mmCIF file with all atom_site columns, C-alpha atoms and ligand atoms in Angstrom:
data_model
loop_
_atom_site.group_PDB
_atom_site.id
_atom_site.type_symbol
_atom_site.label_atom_id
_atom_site.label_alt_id
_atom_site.label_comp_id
_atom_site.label_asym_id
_atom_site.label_entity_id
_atom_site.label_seq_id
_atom_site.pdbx_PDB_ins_code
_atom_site.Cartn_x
_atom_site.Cartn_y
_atom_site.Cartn_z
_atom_site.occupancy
_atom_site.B_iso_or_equiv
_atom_site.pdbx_formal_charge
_atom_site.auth_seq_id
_atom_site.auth_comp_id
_atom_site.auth_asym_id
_atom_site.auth_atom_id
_atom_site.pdbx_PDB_model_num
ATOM   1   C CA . UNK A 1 1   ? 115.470 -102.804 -133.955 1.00 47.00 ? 271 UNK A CA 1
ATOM   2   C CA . UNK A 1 2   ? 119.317 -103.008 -135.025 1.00 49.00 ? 272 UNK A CA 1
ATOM   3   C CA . UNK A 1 3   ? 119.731 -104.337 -138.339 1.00 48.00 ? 273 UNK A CA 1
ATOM   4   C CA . UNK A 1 4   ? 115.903 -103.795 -139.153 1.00 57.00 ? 274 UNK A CA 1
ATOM   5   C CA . UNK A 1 5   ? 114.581 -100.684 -141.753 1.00 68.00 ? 275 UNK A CA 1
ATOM   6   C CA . UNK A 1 6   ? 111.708 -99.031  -139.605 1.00 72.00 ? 276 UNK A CA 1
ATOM   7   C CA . UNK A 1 7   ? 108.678 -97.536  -141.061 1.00 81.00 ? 277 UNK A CA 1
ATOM   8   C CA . UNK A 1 8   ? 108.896 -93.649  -140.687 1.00 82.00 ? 278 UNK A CA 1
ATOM   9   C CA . UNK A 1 9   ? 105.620 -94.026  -138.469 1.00 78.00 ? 279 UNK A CA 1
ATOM   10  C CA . UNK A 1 10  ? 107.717 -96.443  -136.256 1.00 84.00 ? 280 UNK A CA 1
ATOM   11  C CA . UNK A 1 11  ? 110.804 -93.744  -135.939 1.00 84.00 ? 281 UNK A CA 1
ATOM   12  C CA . UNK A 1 12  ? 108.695 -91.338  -135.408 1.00 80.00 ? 282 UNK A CA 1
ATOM   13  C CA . UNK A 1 13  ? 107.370 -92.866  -132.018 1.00 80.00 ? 283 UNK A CA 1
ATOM   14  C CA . UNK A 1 14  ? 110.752 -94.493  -131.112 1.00 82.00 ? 284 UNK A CA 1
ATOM   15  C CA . UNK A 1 15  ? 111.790 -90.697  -131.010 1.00 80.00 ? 285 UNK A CA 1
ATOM   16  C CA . UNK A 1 16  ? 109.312 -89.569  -129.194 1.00 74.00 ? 286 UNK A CA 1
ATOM   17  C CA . UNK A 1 17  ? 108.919 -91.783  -126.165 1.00 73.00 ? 287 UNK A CA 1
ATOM   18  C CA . UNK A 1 18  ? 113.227 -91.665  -126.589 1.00 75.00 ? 288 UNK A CA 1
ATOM   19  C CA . UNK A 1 19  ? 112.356 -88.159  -125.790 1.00 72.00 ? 289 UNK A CA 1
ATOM   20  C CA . UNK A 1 20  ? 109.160 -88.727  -123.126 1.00 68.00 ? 290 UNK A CA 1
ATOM   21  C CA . UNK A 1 21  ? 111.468 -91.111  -121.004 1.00 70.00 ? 291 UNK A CA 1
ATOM   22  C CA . UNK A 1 22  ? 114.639 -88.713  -120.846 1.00 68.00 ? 292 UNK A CA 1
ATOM   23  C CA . UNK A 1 23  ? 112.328 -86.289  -120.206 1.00 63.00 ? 293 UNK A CA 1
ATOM   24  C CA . UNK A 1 24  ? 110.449 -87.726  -117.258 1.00 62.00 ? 294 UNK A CA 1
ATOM   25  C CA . UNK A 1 25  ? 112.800 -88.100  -114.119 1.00 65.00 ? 295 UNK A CA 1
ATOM   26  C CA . UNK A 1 26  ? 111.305 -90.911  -111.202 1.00 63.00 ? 296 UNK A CA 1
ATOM   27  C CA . UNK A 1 27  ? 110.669 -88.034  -109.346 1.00 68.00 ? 297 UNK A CA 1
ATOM   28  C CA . UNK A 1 28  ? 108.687 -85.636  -111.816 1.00 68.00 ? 298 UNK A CA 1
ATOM   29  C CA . UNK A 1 29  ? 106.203 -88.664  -111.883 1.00 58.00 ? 299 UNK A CA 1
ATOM   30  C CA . UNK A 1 30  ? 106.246 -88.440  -108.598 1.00 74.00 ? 300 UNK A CA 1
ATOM   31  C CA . UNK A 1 31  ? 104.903 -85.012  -108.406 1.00 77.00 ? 301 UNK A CA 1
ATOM   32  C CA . UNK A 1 32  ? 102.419 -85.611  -111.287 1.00 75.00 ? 302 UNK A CA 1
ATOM   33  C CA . UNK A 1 33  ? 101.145 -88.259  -109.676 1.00 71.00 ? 303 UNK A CA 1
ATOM   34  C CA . UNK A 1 34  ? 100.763 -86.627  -106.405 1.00 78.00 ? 304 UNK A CA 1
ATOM   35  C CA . UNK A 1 35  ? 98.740  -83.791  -107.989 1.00 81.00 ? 305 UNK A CA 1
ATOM   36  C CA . UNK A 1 36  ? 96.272  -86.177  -109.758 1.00 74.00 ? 306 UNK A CA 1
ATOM   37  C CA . UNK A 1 37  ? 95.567  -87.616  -106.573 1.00 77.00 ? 307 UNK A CA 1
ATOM   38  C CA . UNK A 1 38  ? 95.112  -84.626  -104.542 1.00 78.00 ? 308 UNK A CA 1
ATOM   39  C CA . UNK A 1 39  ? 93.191  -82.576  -107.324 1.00 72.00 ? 309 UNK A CA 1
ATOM   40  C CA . UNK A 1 40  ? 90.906  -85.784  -107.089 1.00 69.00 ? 310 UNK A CA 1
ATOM   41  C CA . UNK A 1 41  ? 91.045  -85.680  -103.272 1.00 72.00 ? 311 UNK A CA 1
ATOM   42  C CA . UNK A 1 42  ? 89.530  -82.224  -103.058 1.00 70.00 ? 312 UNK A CA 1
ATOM   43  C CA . UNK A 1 43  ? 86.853  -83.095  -106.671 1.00 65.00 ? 313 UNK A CA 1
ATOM   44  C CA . UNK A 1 44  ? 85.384  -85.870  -105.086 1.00 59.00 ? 314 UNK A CA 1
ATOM   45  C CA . UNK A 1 45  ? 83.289  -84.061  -102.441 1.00 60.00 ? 315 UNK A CA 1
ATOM   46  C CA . UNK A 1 46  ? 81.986  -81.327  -105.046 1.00 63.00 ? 316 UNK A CA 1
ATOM   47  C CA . UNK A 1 47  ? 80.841  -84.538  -107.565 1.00 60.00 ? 317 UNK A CA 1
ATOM   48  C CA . UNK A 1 48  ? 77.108  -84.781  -108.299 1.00 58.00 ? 318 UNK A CA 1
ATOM   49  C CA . UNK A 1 49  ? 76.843  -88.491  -106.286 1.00 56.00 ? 319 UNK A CA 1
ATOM   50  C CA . UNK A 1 50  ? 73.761  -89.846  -105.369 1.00 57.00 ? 320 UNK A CA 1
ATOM   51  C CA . UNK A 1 51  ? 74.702  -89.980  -100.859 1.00 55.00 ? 321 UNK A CA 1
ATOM   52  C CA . UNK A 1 52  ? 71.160  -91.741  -100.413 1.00 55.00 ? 322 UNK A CA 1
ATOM   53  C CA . UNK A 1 53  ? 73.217  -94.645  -102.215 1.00 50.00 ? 323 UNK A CA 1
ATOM   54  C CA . UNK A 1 54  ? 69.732  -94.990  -104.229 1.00 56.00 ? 324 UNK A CA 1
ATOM   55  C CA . UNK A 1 55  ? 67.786  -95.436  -101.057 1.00 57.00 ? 325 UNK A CA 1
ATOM   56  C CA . UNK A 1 56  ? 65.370  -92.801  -102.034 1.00 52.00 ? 326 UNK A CA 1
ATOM   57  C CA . UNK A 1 57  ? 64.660  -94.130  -105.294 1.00 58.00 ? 327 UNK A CA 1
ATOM   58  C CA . UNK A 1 58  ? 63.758  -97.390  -103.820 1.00 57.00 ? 328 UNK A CA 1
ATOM   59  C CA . UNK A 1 59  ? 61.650  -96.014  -101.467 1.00 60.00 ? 329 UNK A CA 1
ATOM   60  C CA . UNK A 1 60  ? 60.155  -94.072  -104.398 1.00 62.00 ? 330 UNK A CA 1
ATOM   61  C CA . UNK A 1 61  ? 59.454  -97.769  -106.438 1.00 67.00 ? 331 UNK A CA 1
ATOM   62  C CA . UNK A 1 62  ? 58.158  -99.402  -103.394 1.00 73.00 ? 332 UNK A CA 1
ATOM   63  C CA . UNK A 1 63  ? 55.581  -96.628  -102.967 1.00 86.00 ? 333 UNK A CA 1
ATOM   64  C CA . UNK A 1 64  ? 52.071  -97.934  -103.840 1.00 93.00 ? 334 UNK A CA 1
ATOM   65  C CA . UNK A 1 65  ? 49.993  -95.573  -106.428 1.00 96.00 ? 335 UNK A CA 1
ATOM   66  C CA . UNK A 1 66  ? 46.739  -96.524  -105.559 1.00 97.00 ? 336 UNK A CA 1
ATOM   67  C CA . UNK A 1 67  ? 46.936  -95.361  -101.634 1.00 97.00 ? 337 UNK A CA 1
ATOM   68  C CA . UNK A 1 68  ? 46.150  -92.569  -100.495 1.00 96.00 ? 338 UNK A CA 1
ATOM   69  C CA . UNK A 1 69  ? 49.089  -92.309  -98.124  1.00 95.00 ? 339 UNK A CA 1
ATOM   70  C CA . UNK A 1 70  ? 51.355  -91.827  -101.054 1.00 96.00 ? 340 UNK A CA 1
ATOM   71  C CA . UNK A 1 71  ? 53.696  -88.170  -100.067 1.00 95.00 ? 341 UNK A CA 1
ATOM   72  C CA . UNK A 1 72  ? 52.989  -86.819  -103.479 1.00 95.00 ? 342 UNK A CA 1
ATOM   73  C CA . UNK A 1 73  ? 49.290  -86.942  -102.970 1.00 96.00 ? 343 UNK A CA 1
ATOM   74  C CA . UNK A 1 74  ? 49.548  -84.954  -99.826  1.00 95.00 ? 344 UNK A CA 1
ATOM   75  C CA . UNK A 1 75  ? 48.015  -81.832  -101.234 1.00 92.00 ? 345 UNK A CA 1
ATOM   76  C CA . UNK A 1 76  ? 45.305  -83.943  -103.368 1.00 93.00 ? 346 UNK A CA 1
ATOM   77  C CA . UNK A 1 77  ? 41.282  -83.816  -103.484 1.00 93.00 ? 347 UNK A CA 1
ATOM   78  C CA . UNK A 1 78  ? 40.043  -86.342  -105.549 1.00 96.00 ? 348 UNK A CA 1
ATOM   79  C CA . UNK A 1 79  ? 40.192  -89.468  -107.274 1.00 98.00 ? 349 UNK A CA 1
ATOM   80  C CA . UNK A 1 80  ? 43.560  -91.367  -107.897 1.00 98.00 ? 350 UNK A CA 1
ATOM   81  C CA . UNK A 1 81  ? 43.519  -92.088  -111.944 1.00 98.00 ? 351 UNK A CA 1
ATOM   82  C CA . UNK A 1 82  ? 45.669  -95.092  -110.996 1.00 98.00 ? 352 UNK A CA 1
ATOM   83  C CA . UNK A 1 83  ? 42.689  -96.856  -109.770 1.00 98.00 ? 353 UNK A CA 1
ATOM   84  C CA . UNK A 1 84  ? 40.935  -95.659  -112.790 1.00 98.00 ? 354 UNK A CA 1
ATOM   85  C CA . UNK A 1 85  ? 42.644  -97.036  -115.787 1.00 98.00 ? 355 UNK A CA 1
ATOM   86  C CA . UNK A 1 86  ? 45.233  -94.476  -115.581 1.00 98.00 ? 356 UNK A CA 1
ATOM   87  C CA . UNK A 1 87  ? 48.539  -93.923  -113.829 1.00 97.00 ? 357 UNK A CA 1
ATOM   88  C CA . UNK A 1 88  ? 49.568  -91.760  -111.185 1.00 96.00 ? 358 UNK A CA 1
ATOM   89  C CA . UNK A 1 89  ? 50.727  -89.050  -113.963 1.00 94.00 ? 359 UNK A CA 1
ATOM   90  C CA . UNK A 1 90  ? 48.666  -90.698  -116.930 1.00 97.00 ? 360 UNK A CA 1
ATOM   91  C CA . UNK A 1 91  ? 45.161  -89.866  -117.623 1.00 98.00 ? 361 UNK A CA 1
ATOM   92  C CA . UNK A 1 92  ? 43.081  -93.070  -118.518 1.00 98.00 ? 362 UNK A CA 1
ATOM   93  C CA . UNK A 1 93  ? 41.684  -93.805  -122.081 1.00 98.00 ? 363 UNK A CA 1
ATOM   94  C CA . UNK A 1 94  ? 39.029  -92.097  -122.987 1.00 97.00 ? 364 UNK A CA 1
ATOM   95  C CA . UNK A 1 95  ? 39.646  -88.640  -121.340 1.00 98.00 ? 365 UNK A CA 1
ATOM   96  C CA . UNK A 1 96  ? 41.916  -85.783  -121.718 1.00 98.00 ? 366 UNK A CA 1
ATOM   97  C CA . UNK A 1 97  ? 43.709  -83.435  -119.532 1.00 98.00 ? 367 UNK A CA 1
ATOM   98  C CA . UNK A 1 98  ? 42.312  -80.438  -117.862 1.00 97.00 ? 368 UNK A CA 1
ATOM   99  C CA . UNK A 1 99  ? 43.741  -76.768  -118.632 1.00 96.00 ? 369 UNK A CA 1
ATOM   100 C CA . UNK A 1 100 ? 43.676  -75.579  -114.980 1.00 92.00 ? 370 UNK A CA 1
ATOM   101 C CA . UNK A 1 101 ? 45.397  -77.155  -112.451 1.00 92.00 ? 371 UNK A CA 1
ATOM   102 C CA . UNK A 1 102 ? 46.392  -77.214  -108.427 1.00 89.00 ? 372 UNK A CA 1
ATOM   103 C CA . UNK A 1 103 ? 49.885  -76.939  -107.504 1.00 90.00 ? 373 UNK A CA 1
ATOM   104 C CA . UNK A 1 104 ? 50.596  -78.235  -103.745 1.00 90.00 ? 374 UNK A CA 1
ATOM   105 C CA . UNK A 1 105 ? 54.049  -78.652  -102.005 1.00 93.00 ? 375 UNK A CA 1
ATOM   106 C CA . UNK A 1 106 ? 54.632  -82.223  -100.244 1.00 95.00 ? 376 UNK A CA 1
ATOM   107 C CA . UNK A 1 107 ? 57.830  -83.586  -98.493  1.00 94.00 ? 377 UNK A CA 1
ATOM   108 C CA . UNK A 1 108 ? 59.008  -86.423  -99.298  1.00 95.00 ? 378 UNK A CA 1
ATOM   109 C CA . UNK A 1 109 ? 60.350  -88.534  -96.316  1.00 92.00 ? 379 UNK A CA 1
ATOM   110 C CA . UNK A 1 110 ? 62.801  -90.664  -98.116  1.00 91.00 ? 380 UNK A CA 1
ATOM   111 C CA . UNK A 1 111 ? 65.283  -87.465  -99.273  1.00 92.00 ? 381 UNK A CA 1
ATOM   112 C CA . UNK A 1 112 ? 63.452  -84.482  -96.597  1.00 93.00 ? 382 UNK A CA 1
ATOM   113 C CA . UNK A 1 113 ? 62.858  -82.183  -99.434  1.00 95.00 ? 383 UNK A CA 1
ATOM   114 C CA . UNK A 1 114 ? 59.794  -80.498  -100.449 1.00 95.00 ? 384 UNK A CA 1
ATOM   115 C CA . UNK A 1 115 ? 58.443  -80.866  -103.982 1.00 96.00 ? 385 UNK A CA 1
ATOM   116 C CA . UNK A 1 116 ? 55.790  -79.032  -105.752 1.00 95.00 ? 386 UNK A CA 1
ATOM   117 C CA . UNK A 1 117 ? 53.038  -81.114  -107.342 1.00 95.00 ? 387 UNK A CA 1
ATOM   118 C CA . UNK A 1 118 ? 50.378  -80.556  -110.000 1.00 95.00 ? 388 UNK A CA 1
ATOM   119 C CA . UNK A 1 119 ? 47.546  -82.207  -109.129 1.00 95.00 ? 389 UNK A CA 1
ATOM   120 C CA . UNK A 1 120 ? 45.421  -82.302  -112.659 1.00 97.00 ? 390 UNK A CA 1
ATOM   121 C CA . UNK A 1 121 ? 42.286  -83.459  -113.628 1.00 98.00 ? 391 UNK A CA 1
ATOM   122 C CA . UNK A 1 122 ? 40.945  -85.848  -116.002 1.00 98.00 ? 392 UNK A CA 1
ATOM   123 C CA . UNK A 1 123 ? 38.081  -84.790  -118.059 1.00 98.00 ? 393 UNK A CA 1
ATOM   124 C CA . UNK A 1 124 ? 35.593  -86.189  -120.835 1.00 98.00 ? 394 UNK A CA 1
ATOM   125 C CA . UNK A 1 125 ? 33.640  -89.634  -119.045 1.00 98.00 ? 395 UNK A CA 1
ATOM   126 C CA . UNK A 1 126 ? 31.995  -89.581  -115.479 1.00 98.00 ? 396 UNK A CA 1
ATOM   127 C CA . UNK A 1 127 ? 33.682  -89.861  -112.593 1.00 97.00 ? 397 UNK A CA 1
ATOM   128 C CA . UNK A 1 128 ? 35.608  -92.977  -111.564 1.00 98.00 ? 398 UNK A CA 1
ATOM   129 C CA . UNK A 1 129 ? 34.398  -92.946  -107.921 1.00 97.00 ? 399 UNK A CA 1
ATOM   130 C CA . UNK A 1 130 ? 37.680  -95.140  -106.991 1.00 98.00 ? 400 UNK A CA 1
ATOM   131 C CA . UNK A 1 131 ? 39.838  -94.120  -104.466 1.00 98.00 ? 401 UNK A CA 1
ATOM   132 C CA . UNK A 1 132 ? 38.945  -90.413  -103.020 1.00 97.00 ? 402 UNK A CA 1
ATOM   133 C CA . UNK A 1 133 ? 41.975  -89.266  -101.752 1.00 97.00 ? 403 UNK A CA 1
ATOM   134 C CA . UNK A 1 134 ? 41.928  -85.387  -99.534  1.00 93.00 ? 404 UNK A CA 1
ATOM   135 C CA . UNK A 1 135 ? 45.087  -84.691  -98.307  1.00 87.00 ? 405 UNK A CA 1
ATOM   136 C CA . UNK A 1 136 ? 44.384  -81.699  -98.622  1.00 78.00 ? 406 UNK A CA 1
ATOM   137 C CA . UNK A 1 137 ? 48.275  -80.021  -97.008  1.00 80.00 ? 407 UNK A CA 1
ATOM   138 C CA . UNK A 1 138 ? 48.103  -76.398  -97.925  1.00 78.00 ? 408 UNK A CA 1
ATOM   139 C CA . UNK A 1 139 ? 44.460  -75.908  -98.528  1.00 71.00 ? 409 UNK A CA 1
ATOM   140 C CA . UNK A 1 140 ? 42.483  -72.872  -97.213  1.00 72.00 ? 410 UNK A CA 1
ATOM   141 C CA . UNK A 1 141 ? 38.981  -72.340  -97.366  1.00 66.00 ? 411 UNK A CA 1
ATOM   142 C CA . UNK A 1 142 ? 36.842  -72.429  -100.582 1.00 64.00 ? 412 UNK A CA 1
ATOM   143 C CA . UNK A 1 143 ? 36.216  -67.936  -101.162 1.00 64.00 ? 413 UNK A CA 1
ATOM   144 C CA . UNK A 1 144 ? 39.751  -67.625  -103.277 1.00 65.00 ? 414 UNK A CA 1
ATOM   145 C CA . UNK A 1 145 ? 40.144  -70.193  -105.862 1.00 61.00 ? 415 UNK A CA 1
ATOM   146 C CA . UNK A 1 146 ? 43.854  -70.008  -106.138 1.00 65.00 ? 416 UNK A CA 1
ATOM   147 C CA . UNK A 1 147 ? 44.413  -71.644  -102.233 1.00 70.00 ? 417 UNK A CA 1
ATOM   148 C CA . UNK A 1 148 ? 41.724  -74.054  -102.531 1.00 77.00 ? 418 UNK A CA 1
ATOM   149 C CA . UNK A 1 149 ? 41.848  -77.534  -104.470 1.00 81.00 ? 419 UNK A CA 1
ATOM   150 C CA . UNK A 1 150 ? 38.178  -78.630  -103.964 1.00 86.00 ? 420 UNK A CA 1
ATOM   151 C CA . UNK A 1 151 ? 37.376  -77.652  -107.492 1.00 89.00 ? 421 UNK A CA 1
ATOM   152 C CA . UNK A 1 152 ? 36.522  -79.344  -110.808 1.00 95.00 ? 422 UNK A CA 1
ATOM   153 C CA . UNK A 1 153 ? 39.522  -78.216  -113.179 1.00 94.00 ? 423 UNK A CA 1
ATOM   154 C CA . UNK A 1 154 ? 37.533  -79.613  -116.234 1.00 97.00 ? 424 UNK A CA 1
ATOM   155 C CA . UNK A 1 155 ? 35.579  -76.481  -116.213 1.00 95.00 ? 425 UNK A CA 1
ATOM   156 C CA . UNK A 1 156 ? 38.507  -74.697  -117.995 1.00 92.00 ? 426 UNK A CA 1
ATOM   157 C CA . UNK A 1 157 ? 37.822  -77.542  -120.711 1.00 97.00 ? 427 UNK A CA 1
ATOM   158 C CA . UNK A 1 158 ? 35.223  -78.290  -123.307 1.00 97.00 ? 428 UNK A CA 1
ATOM   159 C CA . UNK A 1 159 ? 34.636  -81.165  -121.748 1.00 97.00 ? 429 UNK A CA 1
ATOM   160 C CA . UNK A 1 160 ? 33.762  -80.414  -118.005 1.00 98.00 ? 430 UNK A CA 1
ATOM   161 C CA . UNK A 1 161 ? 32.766  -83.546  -116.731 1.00 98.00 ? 431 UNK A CA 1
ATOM   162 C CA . UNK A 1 162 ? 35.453  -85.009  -114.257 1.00 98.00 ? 432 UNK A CA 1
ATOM   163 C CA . UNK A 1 163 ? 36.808  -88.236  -114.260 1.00 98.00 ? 433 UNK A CA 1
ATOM   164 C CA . UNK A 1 164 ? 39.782  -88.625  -111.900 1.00 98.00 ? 434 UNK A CA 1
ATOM   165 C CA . UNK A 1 165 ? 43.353  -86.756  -110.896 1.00 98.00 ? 435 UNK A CA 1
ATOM   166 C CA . UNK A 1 166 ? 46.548  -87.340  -111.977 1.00 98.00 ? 436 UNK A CA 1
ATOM   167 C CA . UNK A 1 167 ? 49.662  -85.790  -109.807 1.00 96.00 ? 437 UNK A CA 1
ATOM   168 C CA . UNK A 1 168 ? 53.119  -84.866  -111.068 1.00 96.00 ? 438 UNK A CA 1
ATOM   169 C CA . UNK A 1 169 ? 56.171  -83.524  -109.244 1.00 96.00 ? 439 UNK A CA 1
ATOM   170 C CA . UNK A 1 170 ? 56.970  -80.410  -111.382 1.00 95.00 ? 440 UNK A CA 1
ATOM   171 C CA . UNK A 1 171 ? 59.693  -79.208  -109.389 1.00 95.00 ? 441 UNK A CA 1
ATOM   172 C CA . UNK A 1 172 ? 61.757  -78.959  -105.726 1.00 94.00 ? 442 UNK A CA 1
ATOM   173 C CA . UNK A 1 173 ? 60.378  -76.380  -103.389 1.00 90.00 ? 443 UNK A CA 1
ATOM   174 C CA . UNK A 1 174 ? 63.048  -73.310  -102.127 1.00 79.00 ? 444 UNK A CA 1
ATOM   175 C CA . UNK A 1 175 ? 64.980  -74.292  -99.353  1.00 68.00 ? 445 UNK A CA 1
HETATM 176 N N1 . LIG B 2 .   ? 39.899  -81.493  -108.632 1.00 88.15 ? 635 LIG B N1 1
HETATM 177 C C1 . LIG B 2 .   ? 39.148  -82.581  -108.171 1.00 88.15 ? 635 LIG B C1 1
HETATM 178 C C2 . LIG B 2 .   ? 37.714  -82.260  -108.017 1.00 88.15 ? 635 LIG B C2 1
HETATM 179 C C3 . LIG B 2 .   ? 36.848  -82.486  -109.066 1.00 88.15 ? 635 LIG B C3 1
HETATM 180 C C4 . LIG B 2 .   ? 35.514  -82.187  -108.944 1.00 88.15 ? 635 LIG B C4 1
HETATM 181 C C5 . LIG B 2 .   ? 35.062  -81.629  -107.766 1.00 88.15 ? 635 LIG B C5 1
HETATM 182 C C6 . LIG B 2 .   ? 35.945  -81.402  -106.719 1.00 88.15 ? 635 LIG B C6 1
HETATM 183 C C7 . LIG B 2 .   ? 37.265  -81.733  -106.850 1.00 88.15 ? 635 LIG B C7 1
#
């Protein structure tokens, strides 16, 4: 830069890394060095990383939503709305969403943890008759409402007539 005029943006970042490098001794990168890599050493572990390597989530997309065998329809009685026009957490065209509900809890094999599942009904046209699933996990017998999912949930609805029952995961069960 000898014999050149420098901008006073250019001095001021000759001075500065003048000062960085006079600064820094080999060794005190060294050290820094060493601490990044053993603060990242001991991070690592505690990081939010999927271990299945995404094996669960496969699982989850080669699961087939019109089978009964499904894990999240463990706890269902009823008829699967994706064999009705509908999705496994979609209500077909044509007929809205009940107010009550069933909540069951159902492992699921690829990740060992339990999950709690609605299991909702579809209401407004008659019903599909596709696909009668009873898993029925969980169930007890029919005298307290609250413990038993063989039960038309429409009836909370203006529209009572029962179509077919959607299930969605609405959180992990306690350990
Ligand atoms: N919740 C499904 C259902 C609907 C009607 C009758 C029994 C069960």
């Amino acid at each position: 830069m000898r014999g050149m005029t420098m901008s006073p943006l250019d001095d001021f970042f000759a001075n500065f890394s003048r000062r960085l490098a006079m600064g820094a001794s080999r060794r005190g990168v060294l050290a820094r060095l060493g601490q990044v890599m053993a603060g990242a050493a001991v991070m690592t572990p505690l990081l939010p990383v999927d271990r299945n390597f995404g094996r669960a989530r496969a699982n989850e997309l080669q699961m087939d939503a019109t089978q009964c065998d499904y894990w999240k329809y463990c706890s269902m009685d009823g008829q699967l709305c994706s064999c009705c026009g509908g999705s496994a957490n979609e209500c077909p065209p044509g007929t809205e969403i009940s107010r009550a509900s069933w909540v069951g809890t159902c492992r699921n094999g690829s990740d060992g943890r339990d999950y709690l599942v609605s299991y909702t009904d579809c209401c407004g046209r008659s019903s599909c008759g596709l696909c009668d699933c009873h898993g029925n996990v969980g169930e007890r017998p029919g005298y307290s409402m609250g413990i038993h999912n063989d039960v038309n949930w429409c009836m909370a609805n203006k529209e009572t007539s029962y179509h077919c029952t959607v299930s969605v995961i609405v959180g992990v069960a306690d350990q």
